[in-house]
Amino acid sequence: MKTQISVSLQTMKLIRNFCVIAHIDHGKSTLSDRLLETTQTISEREMKDQALDSMDLERERGITIKSHAVQMYYPHTDGETYTFNLIDTPGHVDFSYEVSRSIAACEGALLLVDATQGIQAQTISNLYLAIEHDLEIIPILNKVDMESAMVEEVSDQIVDLIGCDPDEILLASGKTGQGVKEILAAIVDRIPAPEGDEKAPLQALVFDSVFNSFRGVIAYVRIFNGELNKGDVVRFMNTKMDYEASEIGVLQINQIPKDTLKAGNVGYVITGIKESSEIKVGDTITNVERPCDKAIQGFEVVKPMVFAGIFPVDNDDYEDLRDSLEKLQLNDASLVFEPESSAALGFGFRCGFLGMLHLEIVQERLSREFDQEVITTVPNVSYKAYTKKGDFLIVNTPSELPEATILEKVEEPYIEAQIITKPEFIGSVMTLCLDKRGELKKQIYLTTERVELTFELPLAEIVFDFYDKLKSISRGYASFDYAPTDYKASDLVKLDIRLNGDMVDALSALVHRTKAEALGRQICKKLKELLPKQQFVIAIQAAVGAKIIARETISAMRKDVTAKCYGGDITRKRKLLEKQKKGKKKMRQIGSIEVPQKAFLDVLKLD
């Protein structure tokens, strides 16, 4: 039987707010399932694997894409029943802003480390975030039941990393449920109760939002001070919007409506907002009649890092694609898009993403949830261009780059990348990063078996295939995390692809001058394989400005016009061949080259 309890009557001493931080695939969702089961928040009949993951895509890939919150009740051995607010966080680097807001809503964190893999880059980066927010860290070693578990070794890594006592590390297995009771007891004993003043003006942090097609945008909030009552008129301090809180409540597996949410608690607010852009993750909610002095620190407008054009396969589907992207944006506020057109692909949208995983997820969701088959152009990043007149503009597509004659300089975004790997892979990891125009900043041995390399790299070099290559050369042992740093001047050129002198704008790319020739050759070779033969010769050229740097030629399909001439004078054959030659020349002038969709897709997947 689930313990029923009136949240409004509880004192803050009986509340614990915590999150789980871990690298991808360290068993975070599985352990969350065991906590839900043990506290009987979810019945055996409703239980399924990865209960907090709401999308099929999350289950298939084994990753958390959207953060989730859930309230549990735990009867402790001291006779009191405690309220636990677990705020689940995504583990992938692309969603690090969501993680930072979830951490800001908590007092403690469960640091989950896979006993078979050890500490990885994303774990460290999220741990530093948690330490910055003064969270109490409970280290947990997961998957200890597996034969390949290295309990002693990984425990030493945790001790070195956070300086805790070896006895403080809890041993657990999300699969078998081992150690779950000890974790629940440790949450009560080690994580401090929230602090806050129930009599002060309302101050609440929006740490996530989801869209419901019937109710509008639902904001997930953590109340820091004051209280929120049903029917209050509330103000979102960063967007300066006022709304009535038509429903408030707490989050269990389903939403449970309440009349009041007090300081220290976590819950949801429904205000009937239909535009996701009006609620920003990280915003502060206060009461219009009695507002608080200042917003909670740390709010940022999420900036897309990677841009790509998304075009419908059939141009008639343009409006459907717009509707699909608008609906998707309601569930995913970090997706931004604007209309664009291309001579080769027709009408489509220029979309901004947090990273390559985010791009893949959006593509997959468009296909599954909205039945939209799309063509995605080469992903690129945002550049800053300065002209000789002193003008400055943001360049998101190669066609926006000013002509070389008026261009002063181009700056590209750089990142600081942390790579943790085994010592035997240092050489190959360094070669990969140096090939990608990286610069080694520091190298630290975390243990004898793990080394942390910090590189400064251009963002454009990692958006495409860097992560896959890193996993290949390190046999899956390297983990990767990055944070944007600054823009730096770079020698970038616009690479154009021409077919019989006509430019194909969808295949243009901004590349570093040293890499332009190699990429140009690759694209030309690939197009030669993919384009169907015509009745005339096709010249495929890669050009930087007016200079052609690579060329391939597709010969014409020729009918044997001399087949009927057997015997007789050679001049008759020559006459027919000359006639054919003139026809081919004329055809080349009026003939147009259609680039099939498959060719676009294959060139865009170019390694």
Coordinates of C-alpha atoms in Angstrom, one line a residue:
M1 CA 0.0 0.0 0.0
K2 CA 1.4 3.4 -1.0
T3 CA 1.9 5.8 1.9
Q4 CA -0.5 8.6 1.5
I5 CA 0.7 11.9 3.1
S6 CA -0.4 15.5 3.0
V7 CA 2.6 17.3 1.6
S8 CA 1.4 20.7 2.7
L9 CA 1.5 19.6 6.4
Q10 CA 5.0 18.3 6.2
T11 CA 7.9 20.3 7.6
M12 CA 10.9 20.9 5.4
K13 CA 13.0 18.7 7.7
L14 CA 11.3 15.7 6.1
I15 CA 12.1 16.6 2.5
R16 CA 15.1 15.5 0.5
N17 CA 15.8 16.8 -3.0
F18 CA 18.4 15.0 -5.0
C19 CA 19.5 14.1 -8.5
V20 CA 21.5 11.2 -10.1
I21 CA 24.6 12.1 -12.1
A22 CA 26.3 9.5 -14.3
H23 CA 27.9 8.9 -17.7
I24 CA 25.7 7.4 -20.4
D25 CA 25.1 3.6 -19.8
H26 CA 26.2 3.5 -16.2
G27 CA 22.8 2.2 -15.1
K28 CA 21.1 5.5 -13.9
S29 CA 17.6 4.7 -15.3
T30 CA 17.8 1.1 -13.9
L31 CA 18.7 2.2 -10.4
S32 CA 15.9 4.8 -10.5
D33 CA 13.5 2.0 -11.3
R34 CA 14.7 0.1 -8.2
L35 CA 14.2 3.2 -6.0
L36 CA 10.6 3.6 -7.4
E37 CA 9.9 -0.1 -6.7
T38 CA 11.4 -0.1 -3.2
T39 CA 9.4 3.0 -2.1
Q40 CA 6.3 1.5 -3.7
T41 CA 5.8 4.7 -5.8
I42 CA 4.9 2.5 -8.7
S43 CA 3.0 -0.8 -8.5
E44 CA 4.3 -4.0 -9.8
R45 CA 1.6 -4.0 -12.5
E46 CA 2.7 -0.6 -13.8
M47 CA 6.4 -1.3 -13.6
K48 CA 8.4 -1.4 -16.7
D49 CA 12.1 -1.0 -17.5
Q50 CA 13.3 2.6 -17.6
A51 CA 10.1 3.8 -16.0
L52 CA 11.1 7.5 -16.0
D53 CA 12.0 7.4 -19.7
S54 CA 8.8 8.4 -21.6
M55 CA 10.0 8.1 -25.2
D56 CA 10.5 4.8 -27.1
L57 CA 13.6 6.3 -28.5
E58 CA 15.1 6.7 -24.9
R59 CA 14.4 3.0 -24.2
E60 CA 15.9 1.8 -27.5
R61 CA 19.1 3.8 -27.3
G62 CA 19.4 3.4 -23.5
I63 CA 19.8 7.1 -23.0
T64 CA 17.9 9.8 -21.1
I65 CA 17.0 12.7 -23.5
K66 CA 14.5 14.6 -21.3
S67 CA 15.0 15.1 -17.6
H68 CA 12.2 13.8 -15.3
A69 CA 11.1 14.4 -11.8
V70 CA 9.3 12.1 -9.4
Q71 CA 8.2 12.2 -5.8
M72 CA 8.7 9.2 -3.5
Y73 CA 7.8 8.5 0.1
Y74 CA 10.2 6.6 2.3
P75 CA 9.4 5.3 5.9
H76 CA 12.8 5.6 7.7
T77 CA 13.9 3.5 10.7
D78 CA 13.5 6.6 12.9
G79 CA 9.7 6.3 12.5
E80 CA 9.4 9.3 10.2
T81 CA 8.2 9.2 6.6
Y82 CA 10.4 11.3 4.3
T83 CA 9.4 12.9 1.0
F84 CA 12.1 12.3 -1.7
N85 CA 12.1 14.4 -4.9
L86 CA 14.3 12.6 -7.4
I87 CA 15.2 14.8 -10.4
D88 CA 16.5 12.6 -13.2
T89 CA 19.0 14.2 -15.6
P90 CA 20.2 13.4 -19.1
G91 CA 23.7 12.0 -19.3
H92 CA 24.8 13.2 -22.7
V93 CA 27.0 16.3 -23.2
D94 CA 24.5 17.9 -25.6
F95 CA 22.0 18.3 -22.7
S96 CA 24.4 19.8 -20.1
Y97 CA 22.3 23.0 -19.6
E98 CA 19.3 20.9 -18.5
V99 CA 21.6 19.0 -16.1
S100 CA 22.9 22.3 -14.6
R101 CA 19.3 23.5 -13.9
S102 CA 18.4 20.1 -12.4
I103 CA 21.4 20.3 -10.1
A104 CA 20.5 23.8 -9.1
A105 CA 17.1 22.5 -7.8
C106 CA 18.7 19.9 -5.4
E107 CA 20.7 19.7 -2.2
G108 CA 22.3 16.4 -2.9
A109 CA 23.5 14.1 -5.7
L110 CA 24.0 10.4 -6.1
L111 CA 27.3 10.0 -8.0
L112 CA 26.8 6.7 -10.0
V113 CA 29.9 5.0 -11.4
D114 CA 29.8 1.7 -13.3
A115 CA 32.1 -0.8 -11.6
T116 CA 33.0 -2.4 -14.9
Q117 CA 34.0 0.9 -16.7
G118 CA 35.3 3.3 -14.1
I119 CA 35.0 7.1 -14.0
Q120 CA 34.3 8.7 -17.4
A121 CA 34.4 12.3 -18.8
Q122 CA 30.7 13.2 -18.4
T123 CA 30.6 12.0 -14.8
I124 CA 33.5 14.3 -14.0
S125 CA 31.9 17.3 -15.7
N126 CA 28.5 16.8 -14.0
L127 CA 30.3 16.2 -10.7
Y128 CA 32.1 19.6 -10.9
L129 CA 28.7 21.2 -11.6
A130 CA 27.3 19.6 -8.5
I131 CA 30.3 20.6 -6.4
E132 CA 30.0 24.2 -7.7
H133 CA 26.4 24.2 -6.3
D134 CA 27.6 22.9 -2.9
L135 CA 25.7 19.6 -3.3
E136 CA 26.2 16.7 -0.9
I137 CA 27.7 13.9 -2.9
I138 CA 26.8 10.2 -2.2
P139 CA 29.2 8.0 -4.2
I140 CA 27.6 4.7 -5.5
L141 CA 29.4 1.9 -7.3
N142 CA 26.8 0.3 -9.6
K143 CA 26.8 -3.1 -11.4
V144 CA 29.0 -4.8 -8.6
D145 CA 27.2 -8.1 -9.3
M146 CA 28.9 -8.4 -12.8
E147 CA 31.9 -10.7 -13.2
S148 CA 34.0 -7.9 -14.9
A149 CA 33.4 -5.5 -11.9
M150 CA 36.6 -3.9 -10.7
V151 CA 35.3 -2.9 -7.2
E152 CA 38.7 -2.1 -5.5
E153 CA 40.1 -0.3 -8.5
V154 CA 37.1 1.9 -9.3
S155 CA 36.6 2.7 -5.5
D156 CA 40.2 4.0 -5.5
Q157 CA 39.3 6.2 -8.5
I158 CA 36.3 7.7 -6.7
V159 CA 38.4 8.3 -3.5
D160 CA 41.0 10.1 -5.6
L161 CA 38.4 12.2 -7.4
I162 CA 36.2 13.4 -4.5
G163 CA 38.5 12.8 -1.6
C164 CA 35.9 10.8 0.3
D165 CA 36.4 7.9 2.8
P166 CA 36.4 4.4 1.2
D167 CA 33.7 3.4 3.7
E168 CA 31.3 6.1 2.3
I169 CA 31.1 4.4 -1.1
L170 CA 27.9 2.4 -1.4
L171 CA 27.9 -0.8 -3.4
A172 CA 24.8 -1.4 -5.5
S173 CA 23.3 -3.2 -8.5
G174 CA 20.4 -1.7 -10.3
K175 CA 19.6 -5.0 -11.9
T176 CA 19.3 -7.2 -8.7
G177 CA 18.3 -4.4 -6.3
Q178 CA 21.4 -5.0 -4.1
G179 CA 22.3 -1.9 -1.9
V180 CA 19.0 0.0 -2.7
K181 CA 17.9 0.1 1.0
E182 CA 21.3 1.4 2.0
I183 CA 21.0 4.2 -0.6
L184 CA 17.6 5.3 0.6
A185 CA 18.9 5.4 4.2
A186 CA 22.0 7.4 3.1
I187 CA 19.8 9.9 1.3
V188 CA 18.0 10.7 4.6
D189 CA 21.2 10.7 6.7
R190 CA 23.7 12.5 4.4
I191 CA 21.7 14.9 2.2
P192 CA 20.6 18.0 4.1
A193 CA 17.0 19.1 4.3
P194 CA 16.1 22.1 2.0
E195 CA 16.4 25.6 3.6
G196 CA 13.9 28.4 2.8
D197 CA 11.4 30.8 4.3
E198 CA 7.7 29.9 3.9
K199 CA 6.7 33.4 4.9
A200 CA 9.0 35.2 2.3
P201 CA 7.8 36.2 -1.2
L202 CA 7.5 33.4 -3.7
Q203 CA 10.8 32.4 -5.4
A204 CA 10.7 29.2 -7.6
L205 CA 13.1 27.8 -10.2
V206 CA 11.8 26.3 -13.5
F207 CA 14.1 23.4 -14.0
D208 CA 12.2 21.8 -16.9
S209 CA 9.1 22.0 -19.0
V210 CA 7.0 19.6 -21.0
F211 CA 4.2 20.1 -23.5
N212 CA 0.8 18.5 -23.2
S213 CA -1.5 18.9 -26.2
F214 CA -4.5 19.4 -24.0
R215 CA -3.1 21.4 -21.1
G216 CA -0.3 23.4 -22.8
V217 CA 3.2 23.8 -21.3
I218 CA 3.7 22.3 -17.9
A219 CA 6.5 23.9 -15.9
Y220 CA 8.4 21.7 -13.4
V221 CA 9.5 23.9 -10.4
R222 CA 11.4 23.9 -7.2
I223 CA 10.1 26.3 -4.6
F224 CA 13.0 28.0 -2.8
N225 CA 11.1 30.6 -0.7
G226 CA 7.4 31.4 0.0
E227 CA 4.5 29.3 -1.1
L228 CA 2.6 28.8 -4.4
N229 CA -1.2 28.5 -4.2
K230 CA -3.7 27.3 -6.8
G231 CA -5.2 30.4 -8.6
D232 CA -2.2 32.7 -7.8
V233 CA -1.2 35.1 -10.6
V234 CA 2.5 34.4 -11.1
R235 CA 5.3 36.2 -13.1
F236 CA 8.1 34.6 -15.1
M237 CA 10.9 37.1 -14.3
N238 CA 13.1 36.6 -17.4
T239 CA 10.3 36.6 -20.0
K240 CA 8.3 39.2 -18.0
M241 CA 5.0 37.3 -18.6
D242 CA 2.1 37.0 -16.0
Y243 CA -0.2 34.0 -15.8
E244 CA -2.7 32.4 -13.5
A245 CA -1.5 29.1 -11.9
S246 CA -4.7 27.2 -12.9
E247 CA -3.3 23.9 -11.5
I248 CA -0.4 23.0 -9.2
G249 CA 0.7 19.7 -7.7
V250 CA 3.4 17.2 -7.1
L251 CA 5.0 14.7 -9.6
Q252 CA 4.7 11.0 -9.0
I253 CA 4.5 8.7 -11.9
N254 CA 1.3 10.8 -12.7
Q255 CA 0.6 14.4 -11.7
I256 CA -1.2 14.7 -8.3
P257 CA -3.0 18.1 -8.0
K258 CA -2.5 20.0 -4.7
D259 CA -3.8 23.4 -3.4
T260 CA -0.4 24.6 -2.0
L261 CA 3.3 24.0 -2.7
K262 CA 5.6 25.3 0.1
A263 CA 9.3 26.2 0.2
G264 CA 11.6 23.2 -0.2
N265 CA 9.2 21.2 -2.4
V266 CA 9.3 20.2 -6.0
G267 CA 6.2 20.2 -8.2
Y268 CA 4.5 21.3 -11.4
V269 CA 2.6 24.4 -12.5
I270 CA 0.0 24.6 -15.4
T271 CA -0.8 28.1 -16.6
G272 CA -2.3 27.3 -20.0
I273 CA 0.6 28.6 -22.0
K274 CA 0.6 27.2 -25.5
E275 CA 4.0 28.6 -26.7
S276 CA 7.0 26.9 -25.3
S277 CA 9.1 30.0 -26.0
E278 CA 7.2 31.8 -23.2
I279 CA 8.6 29.4 -20.6
K280 CA 12.4 29.2 -20.4
V281 CA 14.2 26.5 -18.4
G282 CA 16.2 28.3 -15.6
D283 CA 13.6 31.1 -15.2
T284 CA 12.3 32.3 -11.8
I285 CA 8.6 32.4 -10.9
T286 CA 7.4 34.9 -8.3
N287 CA 4.0 36.2 -7.2
V288 CA 2.7 39.3 -9.0
E289 CA 1.1 40.8 -5.8
R290 CA 4.2 40.2 -3.6
P291 CA 7.3 39.7 -5.9
C292 CA 10.7 38.6 -4.7
D293 CA 13.7 41.0 -5.0
K294 CA 15.9 39.0 -7.5
A295 CA 15.8 36.1 -9.8
I296 CA 17.7 32.8 -9.0
Q297 CA 21.2 32.9 -10.4
G298 CA 22.3 30.8 -13.4
F299 CA 19.6 31.5 -16.1
E300 CA 20.9 31.3 -19.7
V301 CA 19.2 31.4 -23.0
V302 CA 20.2 28.0 -24.6
K303 CA 22.4 28.6 -27.7
P304 CA 22.4 26.1 -30.6
M305 CA 25.9 24.9 -31.4
V306 CA 25.3 23.0 -34.7
F307 CA 23.2 24.1 -37.7
A308 CA 21.8 22.1 -40.5
G309 CA 19.2 22.5 -43.2
I310 CA 16.2 20.2 -43.1
F311 CA 14.3 19.8 -46.3
P312 CA 11.3 17.6 -47.2
V313 CA 12.0 14.9 -49.7
D314 CA 8.9 16.0 -51.6
N315 CA 8.4 19.8 -51.8
D316 CA 4.6 19.4 -51.4
D317 CA 5.3 18.3 -47.8
Y318 CA 6.8 21.7 -46.8
E319 CA 3.8 22.9 -44.8
D320 CA 3.5 19.5 -43.0
L321 CA 7.2 19.7 -42.1
R322 CA 6.6 23.2 -40.6
D323 CA 3.7 21.9 -38.5
S324 CA 5.8 18.9 -37.3
L325 CA 8.8 21.2 -36.3
E326 CA 6.4 23.5 -34.4
K327 CA 4.9 20.6 -32.5
L328 CA 8.4 19.2 -31.8
Q329 CA 9.6 22.6 -30.6
L330 CA 6.9 22.6 -27.9
N331 CA 8.4 19.4 -26.4
D332 CA 12.0 20.5 -27.1
A333 CA 12.6 24.2 -26.4
S334 CA 16.3 24.0 -27.4
L335 CA 15.3 23.4 -31.1
V336 CA 15.3 26.5 -33.2
F337 CA 14.4 26.8 -36.9
E338 CA 13.7 29.4 -39.6
P339 CA 12.7 29.0 -43.2
E340 CA 15.3 28.8 -45.9
S341 CA 15.4 27.9 -49.6
S342 CA 17.9 26.1 -51.8
A343 CA 18.2 26.0 -55.6
A344 CA 18.9 22.3 -55.4
L345 CA 16.5 21.1 -52.6
G346 CA 13.7 23.7 -52.7
F347 CA 12.1 25.1 -49.6
G348 CA 13.0 23.9 -46.1
F349 CA 14.2 25.1 -42.7
R350 CA 17.5 26.1 -41.2
C351 CA 17.6 24.4 -37.8
G352 CA 19.9 24.9 -34.8
F353 CA 20.8 22.0 -32.5
L354 CA 22.7 21.5 -29.2
G355 CA 25.0 19.0 -30.9
M356 CA 25.1 16.0 -33.2
L357 CA 23.1 13.7 -30.9
H358 CA 20.4 16.3 -30.6
L359 CA 20.3 16.5 -34.5
E360 CA 20.0 12.7 -34.7
I361 CA 17.2 12.7 -32.1
V362 CA 15.2 15.4 -33.9
Q363 CA 15.6 13.6 -37.3
E364 CA 14.4 10.3 -35.7
R365 CA 11.5 11.9 -33.9
L366 CA 10.4 13.7 -37.2
S367 CA 10.4 10.3 -38.9
R368 CA 8.6 8.3 -36.1
E369 CA 6.2 10.8 -34.5
F370 CA 5.3 12.8 -37.6
D371 CA 6.0 10.4 -40.4
Q372 CA 8.3 13.0 -42.1
E373 CA 11.1 11.8 -44.4
V374 CA 13.7 14.6 -44.6
I375 CA 17.0 15.4 -46.2
T376 CA 19.5 17.0 -43.8
T377 CA 22.4 19.1 -45.3
V378 CA 26.0 19.1 -44.0
P379 CA 25.9 20.1 -40.3
N380 CA 28.0 23.2 -39.7
V381 CA 28.5 25.8 -36.9
S382 CA 28.0 29.5 -36.6
Y383 CA 30.9 31.7 -37.7
K384 CA 31.6 35.4 -37.2
A385 CA 32.6 37.3 -40.3
Y386 CA 34.1 40.8 -40.4
T387 CA 34.2 42.9 -43.6
K388 CA 36.8 45.5 -44.6
K389 CA 34.3 48.3 -43.9
G390 CA 34.1 47.1 -40.3
D391 CA 30.7 45.4 -40.5
F392 CA 30.1 42.2 -38.5
L393 CA 27.7 39.4 -39.3
I394 CA 26.9 35.9 -38.1
V395 CA 27.3 33.3 -40.8
N396 CA 25.2 30.1 -40.4
T397 CA 25.3 28.9 -44.0
P398 CA 28.1 29.0 -46.6
S399 CA 26.0 31.2 -48.9
E400 CA 26.0 33.9 -46.3
L401 CA 29.8 34.3 -46.3
P402 CA 30.7 37.7 -47.9
E403 CA 32.9 37.7 -51.0
A404 CA 36.6 37.3 -50.5
T405 CA 37.3 40.8 -51.9
I406 CA 35.4 42.5 -49.0
L407 CA 36.1 40.0 -46.3
E408 CA 38.5 41.0 -43.6
K409 CA 38.6 37.9 -41.3
V410 CA 36.4 35.0 -40.2
E411 CA 36.3 33.7 -36.6
E412 CA 35.1 30.2 -35.6
P413 CA 34.0 28.8 -32.3
Y414 CA 36.4 26.8 -30.2
I415 CA 35.7 24.3 -27.4
E416 CA 37.7 22.8 -24.6
A417 CA 37.5 19.0 -24.8
Q418 CA 38.2 16.6 -22.0
I419 CA 39.0 13.1 -23.1
I420 CA 39.6 10.3 -20.5
T421 CA 41.2 7.1 -21.8
K422 CA 43.6 4.3 -21.1
P423 CA 47.4 5.2 -21.4
E424 CA 47.9 2.8 -24.4
F425 CA 45.5 4.9 -26.5
I426 CA 47.2 8.3 -25.9
G427 CA 49.1 8.3 -29.1
S428 CA 46.1 7.6 -31.4
V429 CA 43.9 10.0 -29.5
M430 CA 46.5 12.8 -29.9
T431 CA 46.9 12.0 -33.6
L432 CA 43.1 12.3 -34.1
C433 CA 42.9 15.6 -32.2
L434 CA 45.9 17.1 -34.0
D435 CA 44.4 16.1 -37.3
K436 CA 41.3 18.0 -36.3
R437 CA 43.5 21.2 -35.7
G438 CA 43.5 20.6 -31.9
E439 CA 46.0 21.8 -29.4
L440 CA 46.9 19.8 -26.3
K441 CA 46.5 22.0 -23.2
K442 CA 47.2 19.5 -20.4
Q443 CA 47.6 15.8 -19.6
I444 CA 46.8 14.4 -16.1
Y445 CA 47.1 10.8 -14.9
L446 CA 43.9 10.3 -12.8
T447 CA 45.2 6.8 -11.9
T448 CA 47.9 4.5 -13.4
E449 CA 45.2 3.1 -15.8
R450 CA 43.3 6.4 -16.7
V451 CA 44.6 9.6 -18.2
E452 CA 42.8 12.8 -18.8
L453 CA 43.7 14.9 -21.9
T454 CA 42.5 18.4 -22.4
F455 CA 42.5 19.8 -25.9
E456 CA 41.4 23.1 -27.5
L457 CA 39.6 22.2 -30.7
P458 CA 37.5 24.1 -33.3
L459 CA 33.8 23.1 -32.8
A460 CA 33.4 22.6 -36.6
E461 CA 35.9 19.7 -36.5
I462 CA 34.0 17.7 -33.9
V463 CA 30.4 18.0 -35.1
F464 CA 30.6 15.5 -37.8
D465 CA 32.4 12.2 -37.0
F466 CA 34.8 12.9 -34.2
Y467 CA 32.9 11.0 -31.5
D468 CA 32.6 7.8 -33.7
K469 CA 36.3 8.0 -34.6
L470 CA 37.3 8.5 -31.0
K471 CA 35.3 5.4 -29.9
S472 CA 36.9 3.3 -32.8
I473 CA 40.5 4.2 -32.0
S474 CA 40.1 3.6 -28.3
R475 CA 38.1 0.4 -28.7
G476 CA 35.2 2.2 -26.8
Y477 CA 37.4 3.1 -23.8
A478 CA 37.7 6.8 -24.4
S479 CA 35.0 9.1 -23.0
F480 CA 34.5 12.7 -24.2
D481 CA 33.0 15.9 -22.9
Y482 CA 33.3 19.5 -24.1
A483 CA 32.4 23.1 -23.2
P484 CA 32.4 26.0 -25.6
T485 CA 35.2 28.6 -24.9
D486 CA 35.5 31.4 -27.4
Y487 CA 35.8 32.5 -31.1
K488 CA 39.2 32.7 -32.8
A489 CA 40.3 34.0 -36.2
S490 CA 40.7 31.2 -38.7
D491 CA 41.7 30.7 -42.4
L492 CA 38.3 29.5 -43.7
V493 CA 37.2 29.3 -47.3
K494 CA 34.0 28.5 -49.0
L495 CA 34.1 25.2 -51.0
D496 CA 31.7 25.2 -54.0
I497 CA 30.7 22.2 -56.0
R498 CA 29.8 22.9 -59.7
L499 CA 28.1 20.7 -62.3
N500 CA 28.9 21.9 -65.8
G501 CA 29.6 25.3 -64.3
D502 CA 26.4 25.5 -62.3
M503 CA 26.8 25.8 -58.5
V504 CA 25.0 23.2 -56.3
D505 CA 24.3 25.4 -53.2
A506 CA 23.2 22.4 -51.0
L507 CA 26.7 20.9 -51.3
S508 CA 28.7 24.1 -50.5
A509 CA 30.7 24.0 -47.2
L510 CA 32.9 26.3 -45.2
V511 CA 36.2 24.5 -44.5
H512 CA 39.7 25.3 -43.4
R513 CA 42.0 26.2 -46.3
T514 CA 44.3 23.2 -45.6
K515 CA 41.4 20.7 -45.9
A516 CA 39.6 22.2 -48.9
E517 CA 41.4 20.3 -51.6
A518 CA 41.1 16.8 -49.9
L519 CA 37.4 17.3 -49.2
G520 CA 36.8 18.7 -52.8
R521 CA 38.4 15.6 -54.3
Q522 CA 36.3 13.3 -52.1
I523 CA 33.0 14.9 -53.0
C524 CA 33.9 15.0 -56.7
K525 CA 34.8 11.2 -56.7
K526 CA 31.6 10.4 -54.8
L527 CA 29.4 12.4 -57.2
K528 CA 31.0 10.7 -60.1
E529 CA 29.9 7.3 -58.7
L530 CA 26.4 8.5 -57.8
L531 CA 25.2 10.7 -60.7
P532 CA 23.5 8.9 -63.6
K533 CA 25.1 9.3 -67.1
Q534 CA 23.5 11.8 -69.5
Q535 CA 23.6 12.1 -73.2
F536 CA 26.4 14.7 -72.8
V537 CA 29.6 15.0 -70.8
I538 CA 29.3 16.2 -67.2
A539 CA 32.1 18.1 -65.5
I540 CA 32.1 17.9 -61.7
Q541 CA 34.3 20.6 -60.2
A542 CA 35.2 21.7 -56.7
A543 CA 36.2 25.4 -56.5
V544 CA 37.4 27.9 -53.9
G545 CA 36.4 31.2 -55.3
A546 CA 37.4 31.2 -59.0
K547 CA 40.1 28.6 -58.5
I548 CA 39.2 25.0 -59.5
I549 CA 40.9 22.6 -57.0
A550 CA 39.4 19.2 -58.1
R551 CA 37.6 17.8 -61.1
E552 CA 36.0 14.6 -62.3
T553 CA 34.3 13.9 -65.6
I554 CA 31.3 11.7 -66.4
S555 CA 31.5 10.7 -70.0
A556 CA 28.4 10.8 -72.2
M557 CA 26.1 7.9 -73.0
R558 CA 26.7 7.4 -76.7
K559 CA 24.6 5.7 -79.3
D560 CA 26.6 3.9 -82.0
V561 CA 25.5 6.0 -85.0
T562 CA 27.9 4.2 -87.3
A563 CA 26.4 0.7 -86.7
K564 CA 24.4 0.8 -89.9
C565 CA 27.5 1.8 -92.0
Y566 CA 29.2 -1.5 -93.0
G567 CA 31.8 -1.2 -95.8
G568 CA 31.8 1.9 -98.0
D569 CA 33.7 5.1 -97.6
I570 CA 35.1 6.3 -94.3
T571 CA 33.9 9.9 -94.9
R572 CA 30.3 8.7 -94.4
K573 CA 31.1 7.5 -90.9
R574 CA 32.9 10.8 -90.2
K575 CA 30.0 12.8 -91.3
L576 CA 27.6 10.9 -88.9
L577 CA 30.1 11.3 -86.0
E578 CA 30.4 15.1 -86.6
K579 CA 26.6 15.4 -86.7
Q580 CA 26.4 13.5 -83.4
K581 CA 29.1 15.7 -81.9
K582 CA 27.2 18.9 -82.8
G583 CA 24.0 17.4 -81.3
K584 CA 25.8 16.6 -78.0
K585 CA 27.2 20.1 -77.9
K586 CA 23.8 21.6 -78.3
M587 CA 22.3 19.2 -75.8
R588 CA 24.9 20.2 -73.2
Q589 CA 23.9 23.9 -73.6
I590 CA 20.2 23.2 -73.0
G591 CA 20.4 20.0 -70.9
S592 CA 20.0 20.3 -67.1
I593 CA 21.5 17.9 -64.5
E594 CA 19.1 16.5 -61.9
V595 CA 20.9 15.4 -58.7
P596 CA 19.0 12.5 -57.3
Q597 CA 18.0 12.6 -53.6
K598 CA 20.1 9.5 -52.9
A599 CA 23.2 11.3 -54.2
F600 CA 22.6 14.1 -51.8
L601 CA 22.2 11.8 -48.9
D602 CA 25.3 9.8 -49.7
V603 CA 27.5 12.8 -50.2
L604 CA 26.2 14.3 -46.9
K605 CA 27.2 11.0 -45.2
L606 CA 30.7 11.4 -46.6
D607 CA 33.3 10.3 -44.1

